[in-house]
């Protein structure tokens, strides 16, 4: 699976299908917008804040892609004439060879409730935490899914910082982790190398710049 970080919380997963998660493009990733929004099958949004919804509805329309999100967000997508599949925490949707599991996130939202996703595709499991603080539910996510890759916010202020995110890595039993949701705005400036040092040998921390990718196997 090809994993591309597009800055902030925006991540693209490419295997049998192409999935774009939280497609908000700002700061250093703004110039990536045009060439990363084509060939999309699904757009998944973790919660109803503008820096996560981003261009989700427009990208769905451009690609005839299916919107995946909480029930209330899916209702909003349908008002725009989009194909949408709504769900809630604890539920899963299997569509097009991909399984979307919606899991708990401790945060807020303008529409509906915040959540994370564990996405299963091509025999791999990717956990996108969305915006969240550290929760004991992460132990349950680890026990149930044992993610091959976890995408965790480290920017502090609105989410976990490096200290809490490093504990989350332990809870999740994850093999690899990519830090997200940092350095977009001054309030969430963070040094990913500090996070990497705190994680230590518990998991492989993969640091990539916006627009860069790696292969998950």
Coordinates of N, CA and C in Angstrom, one line a residue:
X1 N 0.8 -1.2 0.0 CA 0.0 0.0 0.0 C 0.9 1.3 0.0
X2 N 0.6 2.2 -0.9 CA 1.3 3.4 -0.9 C 0.7 4.4 0.0
X3 N 1.4 5.0 0.9 CA 1.0 5.9 1.9 C 1.6 7.3 1.6
X4 N 0.8 8.3 1.4 CA 1.2 9.7 1.1 C 0.7 10.6 2.2
X5 N 1.5 11.3 2.9 CA 1.1 12.3 3.8 C 1.0 13.7 3.0
X6 N -0.2 14.3 3.1 CA -0.4 15.5 2.3 C -0.4 16.8 3.2
X7 N 0.1 16.7 4.4 CA 0.2 17.8 5.3 C -1.1 17.7 6.3
X8 N -0.9 18.3 7.4 CA -2.0 18.4 8.5 C -2.4 16.9 8.7
X9 N -3.7 16.6 8.5 CA -4.2 15.3 8.7 C -4.6 14.5 7.4
X10 N -4.3 15.2 6.3 CA -4.6 14.6 5.0 C -3.6 13.5 4.6
X11 N -4.2 12.3 4.4 CA -3.4 11.1 4.0 C -4.1 10.4 2.9
X12 N -3.3 9.9 1.9 CA -3.8 9.1 0.8 C -3.3 7.7 0.9
X13 N -4.2 6.8 0.8 CA -3.9 5.4 0.8 C -4.2 4.8 -0.6
X14 N -3.2 4.2 -1.2 CA -3.4 3.6 -2.6 C -3.0 2.2 -2.6
X15 N -3.9 1.3 -3.0 CA -3.7 -0.1 -3.2 C -4.7 -0.5 -4.3
X16 N -5.6 -1.5 -4.0 CA -6.7 -1.8 -5.0 C -7.6 -0.6 -5.2
X17 N -7.8 0.2 -4.1 CA -8.6 1.4 -4.2 C -7.8 2.6 -3.7
X18 N -8.2 3.8 -4.0 CA -7.5 5.0 -3.6 C -8.4 5.7 -2.6
X19 N -7.9 5.9 -1.4 CA -8.7 6.5 -0.3 C -8.0 7.8 0.1
X20 N -8.8 8.9 0.2 CA -8.2 10.2 0.7 C -8.9 10.5 2.0
X21 N -8.1 10.7 3.1 CA -8.6 10.9 4.4 C -8.4 12.4 4.8
X22 N -9.4 13.0 5.3 CA -9.3 14.4 5.9 C -8.6 15.4 4.9
X23 N -9.2 15.6 3.7 CA -8.5 16.3 2.6 C -8.5 17.8 2.8
X24 N -7.8 18.3 3.9 CA -7.6 19.7 4.1 C -6.2 20.1 3.7
X25 N -6.1 21.0 2.8 CA -4.7 21.4 2.3 C -4.4 22.8 2.7
X26 N -3.4 23.0 3.5 CA -3.0 24.4 4.0 C -1.5 24.4 4.2
X27 N -1.0 25.6 4.4 CA 0.4 25.8 4.7 C 1.2 25.2 3.6
X28 N 2.2 24.4 4.0 CA 3.2 23.8 3.0 C 2.5 22.8 2.0
X29 N 1.3 22.3 2.3 CA 0.7 21.4 1.4 C -0.2 22.0 0.5
X30 N -0.4 23.3 0.5 CA -1.4 24.0 -0.4 C -1.1 23.7 -1.8
X31 N 0.2 23.7 -2.2 CA 0.6 23.5 -3.6 C 0.4 22.1 -4.1
X32 N 0.1 21.2 -3.1 CA -0.1 19.8 -3.5 C -1.5 19.5 -3.9
X33 N -2.4 20.5 -3.7 CA -3.8 20.3 -3.9 C -4.2 19.7 -5.2
X34 N -3.7 20.3 -6.3 CA -4.2 19.9 -7.6 C -3.9 18.5 -8.0
X35 N -2.6 18.1 -7.8 CA -2.2 16.8 -8.3 C -2.4 15.6 -7.3
X36 N -3.1 15.9 -6.2 CA -3.3 14.8 -5.3 C -4.8 14.5 -5.1
X37 N -5.7 15.1 -5.9 CA -7.1 14.9 -5.8 C -7.8 14.2 -6.9
X38 N -7.0 13.5 -7.7 CA -7.5 12.8 -8.9 C -7.4 11.3 -8.6
X39 N -8.4 10.5 -9.3 CA -8.4 9.1 -9.2 C -8.8 8.6 -7.8
X40 N -9.6 9.3 -7.1 CA -10.0 9.0 -5.7 C -11.3 8.1 -5.8
X41 N -11.3 7.0 -5.0 CA -12.5 6.1 -4.9 C -13.3 6.5 -3.7
X42 N -12.7 6.8 -2.6 CA -13.4 7.1 -1.4 C -12.7 8.3 -0.7
X43 N -13.6 9.1 -0.1 CA -13.1 10.2 0.7 C -13.6 10.0 2.1
X44 N -12.8 9.8 3.1 CA -13.2 9.5 4.5 C -12.8 10.7 5.4
X45 N -13.8 11.2 6.1 CA -13.6 12.3 7.0 C -13.9 11.9 8.5
X46 N -12.9 12.2 9.3 CA -13.0 11.8 10.7 C -14.0 12.6 11.5
X47 N -14.1 13.9 11.2 CA -15.0 14.7 12.0 C -15.3 16.1 11.4
X48 N -16.4 16.7 11.9 CA -16.9 17.9 11.3 C -16.2 19.2 11.7
X49 N -14.9 19.3 11.5 CA -14.2 20.6 11.6 C -13.6 20.9 10.3
X50 N -13.5 22.2 10.0 CA -13.1 22.6 8.6 C -11.8 22.2 8.2
X51 N -10.8 22.0 9.2 CA -9.5 21.6 8.9 C -9.4 20.0 8.7
X52 N -10.6 19.4 8.6 CA -10.6 18.0 8.3 C -11.6 17.7 7.1
X53 N -12.7 18.4 7.1 CA -13.6 18.3 6.0 C -12.9 18.8 4.7
X54 N -12.3 20.0 4.9 CA -11.5 20.5 3.8 C -12.3 20.5 2.5
X55 N -11.7 19.9 1.5 CA -12.3 19.9 0.1 C -13.0 18.5 -0.1
X56 N -13.4 17.9 0.9 CA -14.0 16.5 0.7 C -15.2 16.5 -0.2
X57 N -16.1 17.4 -0.1 CA -17.3 17.3 -1.0 C -16.9 17.6 -2.4
X58 N -16.0 18.6 -2.6 CA -15.6 18.9 -4.0 C -14.9 17.8 -4.7
X59 N -14.0 17.1 -3.9 CA -13.2 16.0 -4.4 C -14.1 14.8 -4.8
X60 N -15.1 14.6 -3.9 CA -16.1 13.5 -4.2 C -16.8 13.8 -5.5
X61 N -17.2 15.0 -5.7 CA -17.9 15.4 -6.9 C -17.0 15.2 -8.2
X62 N -15.8 15.7 -8.1 CA -14.9 15.6 -9.2 C -14.5 14.2 -9.6
X63 N -14.5 13.3 -8.7 CA -14.1 11.9 -8.9 C -15.3 10.9 -8.9
X64 N -16.5 11.4 -8.7 CA -17.6 10.5 -8.5 C -17.3 9.5 -7.4
X65 N -16.6 10.0 -6.4 CA -16.1 9.1 -5.2 C -17.2 9.0 -4.2
X66 N -17.1 8.0 -3.3 CA -18.0 7.8 -2.2 C -17.5 8.5 -1.0
X67 N -18.4 9.3 -0.3 CA -18.0 9.9 0.9 C -18.3 8.9 2.1
X68 N -17.3 8.8 3.0 CA -17.4 8.0 4.2 C -17.3 8.8 5.4
X69 N -18.2 8.8 6.3 CA -18.1 9.6 7.5 C -19.2 9.3 8.5
X70 N -19.2 10.0 9.6 CA -20.3 9.9 10.6 C -21.6 10.2 9.9
X71 N -22.7 9.7 10.6 CA -24.0 9.8 10.0 C -24.4 11.2 9.6
X72 N -24.1 12.1 10.5 CA -24.5 13.5 10.2 C -23.7 14.1 9.1
X73 N -22.5 13.8 9.0 CA -21.7 14.3 7.9 C -22.1 13.7 6.6
X74 N -22.5 12.4 6.6 CA -23.0 11.8 5.4 C -24.3 12.4 4.9
X75 N -25.1 12.8 5.9 CA -26.3 13.5 5.5 C -26.0 14.8 4.8
X76 N -25.0 15.5 5.3 CA -24.6 16.8 4.6 C -24.1 16.5 3.2
X77 N -23.3 15.4 3.1 CA -22.8 15.1 1.7 C -23.9 14.8 0.8
X78 N -24.9 14.1 1.2 CA -26.0 13.8 0.4 C -26.8 15.0 -0.1
X79 N -26.8 16.0 0.7 CA -27.5 17.3 0.3 C -26.8 17.9 -0.9
X80 N -25.5 17.6 -1.1 CA -24.7 18.1 -2.2 C -24.9 17.1 -3.4
X81 N -25.7 16.1 -3.3 CA -25.9 15.1 -4.4 C -24.8 14.1 -4.5
X82 N -24.1 13.9 -3.4 CA -22.9 12.9 -3.4 C -23.4 11.6 -3.0
X83 N -22.6 10.5 -3.4 CA -22.8 9.2 -2.8 C -22.2 9.2 -1.5
X84 N -22.9 8.8 -0.5 CA -22.4 8.9 0.9 C -22.8 7.7 1.7
X85 N -21.9 7.2 2.5 CA -22.2 6.1 3.5 C -21.9 6.6 4.9
X86 N -22.9 6.7 5.7 CA -22.8 7.1 7.0 C -22.6 6.0 8.0
X87 N -22.0 6.3 9.1 CA -21.7 5.2 10.1 C -21.6 5.9 11.5
X88 N -21.3 5.1 12.5 CA -21.1 5.6 13.8 C -20.0 4.7 14.5
X89 N -19.6 5.2 15.7 CA -18.5 4.5 16.4 C -18.9 3.1 16.8
X90 N -18.0 2.2 16.5 CA -18.3 0.8 16.7 C -18.8 0.0 15.5
X91 N -19.2 0.8 14.5 CA -19.7 0.2 13.2 C -18.6 0.0 12.2
X92 N -19.0 -0.8 11.2 CA -18.0 -1.0 10.1 C -18.8 -1.0 8.8
X93 N -18.2 -0.6 7.7 CA -18.8 -0.7 6.4 C -17.8 -1.4 5.5
X94 N -18.2 -2.4 4.8 CA -17.4 -3.1 3.8 C -17.9 -2.7 2.4
X95 N -17.0 -2.1 1.6 CA -17.4 -1.6 0.3 C -16.2 -1.7 -0.7
X96 N -16.4 -2.2 -1.8 CA -15.3 -2.2 -2.8 C -14.1 -2.9 -2.4
X97 N -14.1 -3.9 -1.6 CA -12.9 -4.6 -1.1 C -12.2 -3.9 0.0
X98 N -12.8 -2.8 0.6 CA -12.3 -2.1 1.7 C -13.2 -2.1 2.9
X99 N -12.6 -2.3 4.1 CA -13.5 -2.2 5.3 C -13.1 -1.0 6.1
X100 N -14.1 -0.1 6.4 CA -13.9 1.0 7.2 C -14.5 0.7 8.6
X101 N -13.7 0.7 9.6 CA -14.1 0.6 11.0 C -14.1 2.0 11.6
X102 N -15.2 2.4 12.2 CA -15.2 3.7 12.9 C -14.9 3.5 14.4
X103 N -13.9 4.2 14.9 CA -13.5 4.0 16.3 C -13.5 5.3 17.1
X104 N -13.5 5.3 18.4 CA -13.6 6.4 19.3 C -12.5 7.4 19.1
X105 N -12.8 8.7 19.2 CA -11.9 9.8 19.3 C -12.4 10.8 20.4
X106 N -11.5 11.3 21.2 CA -11.9 12.3 22.2 C -11.6 13.7 21.7
X107 N -12.6 14.3 21.2 CA -12.4 15.7 20.6 C -13.7 16.4 20.6
X108 N -13.9 17.3 19.7 CA -15.2 18.0 19.5 C -15.5 18.0 18.0
X109 N -16.6 18.5 17.6 CA -17.0 18.6 16.2 C -18.1 19.6 16.0
X110 N -18.1 20.3 14.9 CA -19.2 21.2 14.6 C -20.5 20.5 14.1
X111 N -20.2 19.3 13.5 CA -21.3 18.5 13.0 C -21.1 17.1 13.4
X112 N -22.0 16.4 14.1 CA -21.9 15.1 14.5 C -20.8 14.9 15.6
X113 N -20.2 13.7 15.6 CA -19.3 13.4 16.7 C -17.9 13.1 16.1
X114 N -16.8 13.3 16.8 CA -15.5 13.0 16.3 C -15.2 11.5 16.3
X115 N -14.4 11.0 15.4 CA -14.1 9.6 15.3 C -12.7 9.4 14.7
X116 N -12.3 8.1 14.7 CA -11.1 7.7 14.0 C -11.5 6.6 13.1
X117 N -10.6 6.1 12.2 CA -10.9 5.0 11.3 C -9.8 4.0 11.4
X118 N -10.2 2.7 11.4 CA -9.2 1.6 11.1 C -9.7 1.1 9.7
X119 N -8.8 1.3 8.7 CA -9.2 1.0 7.3 C -8.4 -0.3 7.0
X120 N -9.1 -1.3 6.5 CA -8.5 -2.6 6.1 C -8.6 -2.7 4.6
X121 N -7.4 -2.9 4.0 CA -7.3 -3.0 2.5 C -6.1 -3.8 2.1
X122 N -6.2 -4.7 1.2 CA -5.1 -5.5 0.7 C -4.3 -6.2 1.9
X123 N -5.1 -6.6 2.9 CA -4.5 -7.4 4.0 C -3.8 -6.6 5.0
X124 N -3.9 -5.2 4.9 CA -3.2 -4.3 5.8 C -4.3 -3.5 6.6
X125 N -3.9 -3.1 7.8 CA -4.8 -2.3 8.6 C -4.1 -1.0 9.0
X126 N -4.8 0.1 8.6 CA -4.3 1.5 8.9 C -5.2 2.2 9.8
X127 N -4.7 2.7 10.9 CA -5.5 3.4 11.9 C -5.2 4.9 11.7
X128 N -6.2 5.7 11.4 CA -6.1 7.2 11.3 C -6.9 7.7 12.6
X129 N -6.2 8.3 13.5 CA -6.8 8.6 14.8 C -7.7 9.9 14.7
X130 N -7.6 10.6 13.6 CA -8.3 11.9 13.5 C -7.7 12.8 14.6
X131 N -8.6 13.7 15.1 CA -8.1 14.6 16.2 C -8.6 13.9 17.5
X132 N -7.6 13.7 18.4 CA -8.0 13.0 19.7 C -6.9 13.2 20.7
X133 N -7.4 13.1 22.0 CA -6.4 13.0 23.1 C -6.2 11.5 23.3
X134 N -5.3 11.3 24.3 CA -5.0 9.9 24.6 C -6.2 9.3 25.3
X135 N -6.6 8.1 25.0 CA -7.7 7.4 25.6 C -7.4 6.0 25.8
X136 N -8.0 5.4 26.8 CA -7.9 4.0 27.1 C -8.5 3.1 26.0
X137 N -9.4 3.7 25.2 CA -10.0 3.0 24.1 C -8.9 2.6 23.1
X138 N -7.8 3.3 23.1 CA -6.7 2.9 22.2 C -6.2 1.5 22.5
X139 N -6.2 1.1 23.8 CA -5.8 -0.3 24.1 C -6.7 -1.3 23.4
X140 N -8.0 -1.0 23.4 CA -9.0 -1.8 22.8 C -8.8 -1.9 21.3
X141 N -8.5 -0.7 20.7 CA -8.2 -0.7 19.2 C -7.0 -1.6 18.9
X142 N -6.0 -1.5 19.8 CA -4.8 -2.3 19.6 C -5.1 -3.8 19.8
X143 N -5.9 -4.2 20.7 CA -6.3 -5.6 20.9 C -7.1 -6.1 19.8
X144 N -8.0 -5.3 19.3 CA -8.9 -5.8 18.2 C -8.3 -5.8 16.9
X145 N -7.5 -4.8 16.6 CA -7.0 -4.6 15.2 C -5.5 -4.8 15.0
X146 N -4.7 -4.5 16.0 CA -3.2 -4.5 15.9 C -2.8 -3.9 14.6
X147 N -2.9 -2.5 14.5 CA -2.7 -1.8 13.2 C -1.3 -2.0 12.7
X148 N -1.2 -2.2 11.4 CA 0.1 -2.3 10.8 C 0.7 -0.9 10.7
X149 N -0.1 0.1 10.7 CA 0.3 1.5 10.6 C -0.7 2.4 11.4
X150 N -0.2 3.3 12.2 CA -1.0 4.3 12.9 C -0.6 5.7 12.5
X151 N -1.6 6.5 12.3 CA -1.4 7.9 11.9 C -1.9 8.7 13.1
X152 N -1.0 9.3 13.9 CA -1.3 9.9 15.1 C -1.0 11.4 15.2
X153 N -1.9 12.2 15.7 CA -1.6 13.7 15.9 C -0.6 13.9 17.0
X154 N 0.3 14.9 16.8 CA 1.3 15.2 17.8 C 1.3 16.7 18.1
X155 N 0.4 17.5 17.5 CA 0.6 18.9 17.6 C 0.2 19.6 18.9
X156 N -0.3 18.8 19.8 CA -0.7 19.4 21.1 C -1.8 20.4 20.9
X157 N -2.1 21.1 22.0 CA -3.1 22.2 22.0 C -4.5 21.7 21.8
X158 N -4.8 21.1 20.6 CA -6.1 20.6 20.2 C -6.2 19.1 20.2
X159 N -5.0 18.4 20.3 CA -4.9 17.0 20.3 C -3.8 16.5 21.2
X160 N -3.5 15.3 21.2 CA -2.3 14.8 21.9 C -1.0 15.6 21.4
X161 N -0.1 15.7 22.4 CA 1.2 16.1 22.0 C 2.1 14.9 22.0
X162 N 3.4 15.1 21.9 CA 4.4 14.0 21.7 C 4.4 13.0 22.9
X163 N 4.2 13.5 24.1 CA 4.3 12.7 25.3 C 3.1 11.7 25.2
X164 N 1.9 12.2 25.0 CA 0.7 11.3 25.0 C 0.7 10.4 23.8
X165 N 1.1 11.0 22.7 CA 1.1 10.2 21.5 C 2.0 9.0 21.6
X166 N 3.1 9.2 22.3 CA 4.1 8.1 22.5 C 3.5 7.0 23.3
X167 N 2.6 7.3 24.3 CA 1.9 6.4 25.1 C 0.9 5.6 24.2
X168 N 0.2 6.4 23.4 CA -0.7 5.8 22.4 C -0.1 4.7 21.6
X169 N 1.1 4.9 21.2 CA 1.8 3.9 20.4 C 1.9 2.6 21.1
X170 N 2.2 2.7 22.4 CA 2.3 1.5 23.3 C 0.9 0.8 23.4
X171 N -0.1 1.6 23.6 CA -1.5 1.1 23.8 C -1.9 0.4 22.5
X172 N -1.6 0.9 21.3 CA -2.1 0.4 20.1 C -1.4 -0.8 19.6
X173 N -0.2 -1.2 20.1 CA 0.5 -2.3 19.7 C 0.8 -2.2 18.2
X174 N 1.0 -1.0 17.7 CA 1.2 -0.7 16.3 C 2.6 -1.0 15.9
X175 N 2.8 -1.4 14.6 CA 4.1 -1.7 14.2 C 4.9 -0.5 13.6
X176 N 4.1 0.4 13.0 CA 4.7 1.6 12.4 C 3.8 2.7 12.7
X177 N 4.4 3.9 12.8 CA 3.6 5.1 13.1 C 4.1 6.3 12.3
X178 N 3.2 7.1 11.8 CA 3.5 8.4 11.1 C 2.8 9.5 11.9
X179 N 3.6 10.5 12.4 CA 3.0 11.7 13.1 C 2.3 12.6 12.1
X180 N 1.1 13.1 12.5 CA 0.3 14.0 11.6 C -0.2 15.1 12.5
X181 N -0.9 16.1 11.9 CA -1.5 17.2 12.6 C -0.5 18.0 13.4
X182 N 0.5 18.5 12.7 CA 1.5 19.3 13.4 C 2.1 20.3 12.3
X183 N 2.6 21.4 12.8 CA 3.3 22.5 12.0 C 2.4 23.1 10.9
X184 N 1.1 22.9 11.0 CA 0.3 23.6 10.0 C 0.1 25.1 10.4
X185 N -0.1 25.3 11.7 CA -0.4 26.6 12.3 C 0.5 26.7 13.5
X186 N 0.8 27.9 14.0 CA 1.7 28.1 15.1 C 1.2 27.4 16.4
X187 N -0.1 27.3 16.6 CA -0.6 26.6 17.8 C -0.3 25.1 17.9
X188 N 0.0 24.5 16.7 CA 0.3 23.1 16.7 C 1.7 22.8 16.2
X189 N 2.6 23.8 16.4 CA 4.0 23.5 16.0 C 4.6 22.4 16.9
X190 N 5.3 21.5 16.3 CA 5.9 20.4 17.1 C 7.1 19.8 16.3
X191 N 8.1 19.3 17.0 CA 9.2 18.7 16.4 C 9.0 17.1 16.3
X192 N 8.8 16.6 15.2 CA 8.5 15.1 15.1 C 9.6 14.3 15.6
X193 N 10.8 14.8 15.6 CA 12.0 14.0 16.1 C 11.9 13.8 17.6
X194 N 11.3 14.8 18.3 CA 11.0 14.6 19.7 C 10.1 13.4 19.9
X195 N 9.0 13.4 19.1 CA 8.1 12.2 19.2 C 8.8 10.9 18.9
X196 N 9.6 10.9 17.9 CA 10.4 9.7 17.5 C 11.2 9.2 18.6
X197 N 11.9 10.1 19.3 CA 12.8 9.8 20.4 C 12.0 9.2 21.6
X198 N 10.8 9.7 21.8 CA 10.0 9.3 22.9 C 9.4 7.9 22.6
X199 N 9.1 7.6 21.4 CA 8.6 6.3 21.0 C 9.7 5.2 21.2
X200 N 10.9 5.6 20.8 CA 12.1 4.7 20.9 C 11.9 3.4 20.1
X201 N 12.1 2.3 20.8 CA 12.0 1.0 20.1 C 10.6 0.4 20.0
X202 N 9.6 1.1 20.6 CA 8.3 0.5 20.6 C 7.7 0.3 19.3
X203 N 8.0 1.1 18.3 CA 7.5 1.0 16.9 C 8.5 1.8 16.0
X204 N 8.3 1.6 14.7 CA 9.1 2.3 13.7 C 8.4 3.6 13.4
X205 N 9.0 4.7 13.7 CA 8.4 6.1 13.4 C 8.9 6.5 12.1
X206 N 8.0 6.8 11.2 CA 8.3 7.1 9.8 C 8.0 8.6 9.7
X207 N 9.1 9.4 9.4 CA 8.9 10.9 9.3 C 9.0 11.2 7.8
X208 N 8.0 11.8 7.3 CA 8.0 12.2 5.9 C 7.4 13.6 5.7
X209 N 7.9 14.3 4.7 CA 7.4 15.7 4.4 C 6.1 15.7 3.7
X210 N 5.3 16.7 3.8 CA 4.1 16.8 3.0 C 4.4 16.5 1.5
X211 N 3.6 15.6 0.9 CA 3.8 15.2 -0.5 C 4.6 14.0 -0.7
X212 N 5.4 13.6 0.4 CA 6.2 12.4 0.3 C 5.4 11.1 0.6
X213 N 5.9 10.0 0.2 CA 5.2 8.7 0.5 C 6.2 7.6 0.8
X214 N 5.6 6.5 1.3 CA 6.4 5.3 1.5 C 5.5 4.1 1.2
X215 N 6.1 2.9 1.1 CA 5.3 1.7 0.8 C 5.1 0.9 2.1
X216 N 3.9 0.7 2.5 CA 3.6 -0.2 3.6 C 3.4 -1.6 3.1
X217 N 4.1 -2.5 3.8 CA 4.0 -3.9 3.4 C 3.7 -4.8 4.6

